Amino acid sequence: MSESFLEFVGWVPGIILPGATLLQLVKIWRSRSVEGISLGAWCMFGTANVCMFIYAQNYTDLQTIFAFLGTAVLNFAIVAAVLGFGKSGGESPSK
């Protein structure tokens, strides 16, 4: 396969993974509601992304940084939102 194709394919998860997570975070932020959001699932997503970054051993590759570390930061931001809005909004987040 060509180098440019592999470069493109590497950016697909680097954009989609944090992008999809950012959509969830924006929805939570705008609605100030964490109803139906699973705290446990987002903790596991964040942990898995950090572990995959370590496993990939590609620490300077931008695609890997965006796909795994960028997504992990957003995953843990969702965890923080669930903990914060769950307490202040009176809603109990899903476990």
PDB file of N, CA, C and O in Angstrom, residues 26-60:
ATOM      1  N   VAL A  26     -20.196  17.782  24.105  1.00  0.00           N
ATOM      2  CA  VAL A  26     -20.944  19.004  23.788  1.00  0.00           C
ATOM      3  C   VAL A  26     -22.418  18.840  24.146  1.00  0.00           C
ATOM      4  O   VAL A  26     -23.038  19.745  24.707  1.00  0.00           O
ATOM      5  N   LYS A  27     -22.977  17.678  23.860  1.00  0.00           N
ATOM      6  CA  LYS A  27     -24.385  17.418  24.199  1.00  0.00           C
ATOM      7  C   LYS A  27     -24.605  17.518  25.705  1.00  0.00           C
ATOM      8  O   LYS A  27     -25.573  18.129  26.169  1.00  0.00           O
ATOM      9  N   ILE A  28     -23.687  16.934  26.469  1.00  0.00           N
ATOM     10  CA  ILE A  28     -23.791  17.006  27.929  1.00  0.00           C
ATOM     11  C   ILE A  28     -23.676  18.453  28.389  1.00  0.00           C
ATOM     12  O   ILE A  28     -24.447  18.921  29.224  1.00  0.00           O
ATOM     13  N   TRP A  29     -22.709  19.159  27.852  1.00  0.00           N
ATOM     14  CA  TRP A  29     -22.453  20.541  28.279  1.00  0.00           C
ATOM     15  C   TRP A  29     -23.646  21.446  27.979  1.00  0.00           C
ATOM     16  O   TRP A  29     -24.047  22.244  28.821  1.00  0.00           O
ATOM     17  N   ARG A  30     -24.196  21.309  26.786  1.00  0.00           N
ATOM     18  CA  ARG A  30     -25.329  22.165  26.403  1.00  0.00           C
ATOM     19  C   ARG A  30     -26.586  21.855  27.205  1.00  0.00           C
ATOM     20  O   ARG A  30     -27.306  22.754  27.614  1.00  0.00           O
ATOM     21  N   SER A  31     -26.852  20.586  27.419  1.00  0.00           N
ATOM     22  CA  SER A  31     -28.084  20.196  28.109  1.00  0.00           C
ATOM     23  C   SER A  31     -27.921  20.217  29.629  1.00  0.00           C
ATOM     24  O   SER A  31     -28.919  20.231  30.345  1.00  0.00           O
ATOM     25  N   ARG A  32     -26.671  20.206  30.082  1.00  0.00           N
ATOM     26  CA  ARG A  32     -26.377  20.116  31.516  1.00  0.00           C
ATOM     27  C   ARG A  32     -27.059  18.880  32.133  1.00  0.00           C
ATOM     28  O   ARG A  32     -27.438  18.882  33.291  1.00  0.00           O
ATOM     29  N   SER A  33     -27.207  17.869  31.324  1.00  0.00           N
ATOM     30  CA  SER A  33     -27.866  16.644  31.753  1.00  0.00           C
ATOM     31  C   SER A  33     -26.956  15.450  31.477  1.00  0.00           C
ATOM     32  O   SER A  33     -26.389  15.337  30.391  1.00  0.00           O
ATOM     33  N   VAL A  34     -26.834  14.581  32.458  1.00  0.00           N
ATOM     34  CA  VAL A  34     -26.052  13.356  32.288  1.00  0.00           C
ATOM     35  C   VAL A  34     -26.945  12.120  32.369  1.00  0.00           C
ATOM     36  O   VAL A  34     -26.459  11.004  32.540  1.00  0.00           O
ATOM     37  N   GLU A  35     -28.222  12.346  32.219  1.00  0.00           N
ATOM     38  CA  GLU A  35     -29.169  11.236  32.269  1.00  0.00           C
ATOM     39  C   GLU A  35     -28.834  10.220  31.181  1.00  0.00           C
ATOM     40  O   GLU A  35     -28.667  10.567  30.014  1.00  0.00           O
ATOM     41  N   GLY A  36     -28.701   8.974  31.581  1.00  0.00           N
ATOM     42  CA  GLY A  36     -28.413   7.897  30.648  1.00  0.00           C
ATOM     43  C   GLY A  36     -26.944   7.747  30.289  1.00  0.00           C
ATOM     44  O   GLY A  36     -26.595   6.863  29.513  1.00  0.00           O
ATOM     45  N   ILE A  37     -26.070   8.577  30.847  1.00  0.00           N
ATOM     46  CA  ILE A  37     -24.640   8.482  30.559  1.00  0.00           C
ATOM     47  C   ILE A  37     -24.012   7.516  31.561  1.00  0.00           C
ATOM     48  O   ILE A  37     -24.174   7.666  32.764  1.00  0.00           O
ATOM     49  N   SER A  38     -23.300   6.538  31.072  1.00  0.00           N
ATOM     50  CA  SER A  38     -22.701   5.523  31.924  1.00  0.00           C
ATOM     51  C   SER A  38     -21.312   5.961  32.393  1.00  0.00           C
ATOM     52  O   SER A  38     -20.377   6.044  31.601  1.00  0.00           O
ATOM     53  N   LEU A  39     -21.202   6.232  33.681  1.00  0.00           N
ATOM     54  CA  LEU A  39     -19.926   6.626  34.264  1.00  0.00           C
ATOM     55  C   LEU A  39     -18.878   5.529  34.072  1.00  0.00           C
ATOM     56  O   LEU A  39     -17.755   5.791  33.650  1.00  0.00           O
ATOM     57  N   GLY A  40     -19.261   4.306  34.335  1.00  0.00           N
ATOM     58  CA  GLY A  40     -18.333   3.176  34.207  1.00  0.00           C
ATOM     59  C   GLY A  40     -17.824   2.992  32.786  1.00  0.00           C
ATOM     60  O   GLY A  40     -16.636   2.741  32.574  1.00  0.00           O
ATOM     61  N   ALA A  41     -18.713   3.118  31.819  1.00  0.00           N
ATOM     62  CA  ALA A  41     -18.309   2.933  30.423  1.00  0.00           C
ATOM     63  C   ALA A  41     -17.293   3.991  30.001  1.00  0.00           C
ATOM     64  O   ALA A  41     -16.285   3.673  29.359  1.00  0.00           O
ATOM     65  N   TRP A  42     -17.530   5.251  30.365  1.00  0.00           N
ATOM     66  CA  TRP A  42     -16.605   6.319  29.956  1.00  0.00           C
ATOM     67  C   TRP A  42     -15.278   6.216  30.683  1.00  0.00           C
ATOM     68  O   TRP A  42     -14.228   6.548  30.118  1.00  0.00           O
ATOM     69  N   CYS A  43     -15.275   5.725  31.920  1.00  0.00           N
ATOM     70  CA  CYS A  43     -14.010   5.456  32.624  1.00  0.00           C
ATOM     71  C   CYS A  43     -13.226   4.368  31.884  1.00  0.00           C
ATOM     72  O   CYS A  43     -12.008   4.478  31.703  1.00  0.00           O
ATOM     73  N   MET A  44     -13.934   3.333  31.467  1.00  0.00           N
ATOM     74  CA  MET A  44     -13.270   2.242  30.745  1.00  0.00           C
ATOM     75  C   MET A  44     -12.767   2.702  29.377  1.00  0.00           C
ATOM     76  O   MET A  44     -11.673   2.325  28.955  1.00  0.00           O
ATOM     77  N   PHE A  45     -13.554   3.529  28.660  1.00  0.00           N
ATOM     78  CA  PHE A  45     -13.099   4.060  27.370  1.00  0.00           C
ATOM     79  C   PHE A  45     -11.799   4.848  27.542  1.00  0.00           C
ATOM     80  O   PHE A  45     -10.849   4.689  26.774  1.00  0.00           O
ATOM     81  N   GLY A  46     -11.768   5.722  28.543  1.00  0.00           N
ATOM     82  CA  GLY A  46     -10.574   6.532  28.780  1.00  0.00           C
ATOM     83  C   GLY A  46      -9.367   5.684  29.121  1.00  0.00           C
ATOM     84  O   GLY A  46      -8.271   5.890  28.578  1.00  0.00           O
ATOM     85  N   THR A  47      -9.568   4.717  29.995  1.00  0.00           N
ATOM     86  CA  THR A  47      -8.482   3.821  30.376  1.00  0.00           C
ATOM     87  C   THR A  47      -7.989   3.017  29.177  1.00  0.00           C
ATOM     88  O   THR A  47      -6.780   2.869  28.972  1.00  0.00           O
ATOM     89  N   ALA A  48      -8.905   2.508  28.374  1.00  0.00           N
ATOM     90  CA  ALA A  48      -8.534   1.729  27.186  1.00  0.00           C
ATOM     91  C   ALA A  48      -7.739   2.579  26.197  1.00  0.00           C
ATOM     92  O   ALA A  48      -6.764   2.095  25.595  1.00  0.00           O
ATOM     93  N   ASN A  49      -8.123   3.826  26.026  1.00  0.00           N
ATOM     94  CA  ASN A  49      -7.393   4.692  25.101  1.00  0.00           C
ATOM     95  C   ASN A  49      -5.980   4.982  25.583  1.00  0.00           C
ATOM     96  O   ASN A  49      -5.037   4.996  24.783  1.00  0.00           O
ATOM     97  N   VAL A  50      -5.797   5.207  26.877  1.00  0.00           N
ATOM     98  CA  VAL A  50      -4.449   5.410  27.420  1.00  0.00           C
ATOM     99  C   VAL A  50      -3.619   4.138  27.228  1.00  0.00           C
ATOM    100  O   VAL A  50      -2.459   4.194  26.794  1.00  0.00           O
ATOM    101  N   CYS A  51      -4.216   2.986  27.518  1.00  0.00           N
ATOM    102  CA  CYS A  51      -3.501   1.721  27.345  1.00  0.00           C
ATOM    103  C   CYS A  51      -3.138   1.460  25.883  1.00  0.00           C
ATOM    104  O   CYS A  51      -2.032   0.978  25.591  1.00  0.00           O
ATOM    105  N   MET A  52      -4.034   1.778  24.963  1.00  0.00           N
ATOM    106  CA  MET A  52      -3.728   1.589  23.545  1.00  0.00           C
ATOM    107  C   MET A  52      -2.604   2.516  23.081  1.00  0.00           C
ATOM    108  O   MET A  52      -1.783   2.137  22.253  1.00  0.00           O
ATOM    109  N   PHE A  53      -2.565   3.729  23.622  1.00  0.00           N
ATOM    110  CA  PHE A  53      -1.469   4.639  23.288  1.00  0.00           C
ATOM    111  C   PHE A  53      -0.137   4.034  23.732  1.00  0.00           C
ATOM    112  O   PHE A  53       0.840   4.029  22.978  1.00  0.00           O
ATOM    113  N   ILE A  54      -0.121   3.497  24.943  1.00  0.00           N
ATOM    114  CA  ILE A  54       1.108   2.874  25.453  1.00  0.00           C
ATOM    115  C   ILE A  54       1.456   1.638  24.619  1.00  0.00           C
ATOM    116  O   ILE A  54       2.610   1.430  24.227  1.00  0.00           O
ATOM    117  N   TYR A  55       0.465   0.825  24.318  1.00  0.00           N
ATOM    118  CA  TYR A  55       0.669  -0.408  23.555  1.00  0.00           C
ATOM    119  C   TYR A  55       1.188  -0.122  22.143  1.00  0.00           C
ATOM    120  O   TYR A  55       2.043  -0.834  21.630  1.00  0.00           O
ATOM    121  N   ALA A  56       0.698   0.933  21.523  1.00  0.00           N
ATOM    122  CA  ALA A  56       1.098   1.263  20.148  1.00  0.00           C
ATOM    123  C   ALA A  56       2.566   1.661  20.061  1.00  0.00           C
ATOM    124  O   ALA A  56       3.182   1.511  19.003  1.00  0.00           O
ATOM    125  N   GLN A  57       3.148   2.148  21.148  1.00  0.00           N
ATOM    126  CA  GLN A  57       4.548   2.559  21.205  1.00  0.00           C
ATOM    127  C   GLN A  57       4.924   3.512  20.072  1.00  0.00           C
ATOM    128  O   GLN A  57       6.012   3.470  19.529  1.00  0.00           O
ATOM    129  N   ASN A  58       3.987   4.367  19.737  1.00  0.00           N
ATOM    130  CA  ASN A  58       4.182   5.338  18.663  1.00  0.00           C
ATOM    131  C   ASN A  58       4.005   6.726  19.263  1.00  0.00           C
ATOM    132  O   ASN A  58       3.116   7.470  18.867  1.00  0.00           O
ATOM    133  N   TYR A  59       4.834   7.070  20.212  1.00  0.00           N
ATOM    134  CA  TYR A  59       4.599   8.203  21.093  1.00  0.00           C
ATOM    135  C   TYR A  59       4.714   9.578  20.447  1.00  0.00           C
ATOM    136  O   TYR A  59       4.235  10.555  21.010  1.00  0.00           O
ATOM    137  N   THR A  60       5.333   9.674  19.290  1.00  0.00           N
ATOM    138  CA  THR A  60       5.468  10.978  18.632  1.00  0.00           C
ATOM    139  C   THR A  60       4.582  11.109  17.402  1.00  0.00           C
ATOM    140  O   THR A  60       4.568  12.155  16.771  1.00  0.00           O
TER     141      THR A  60
END
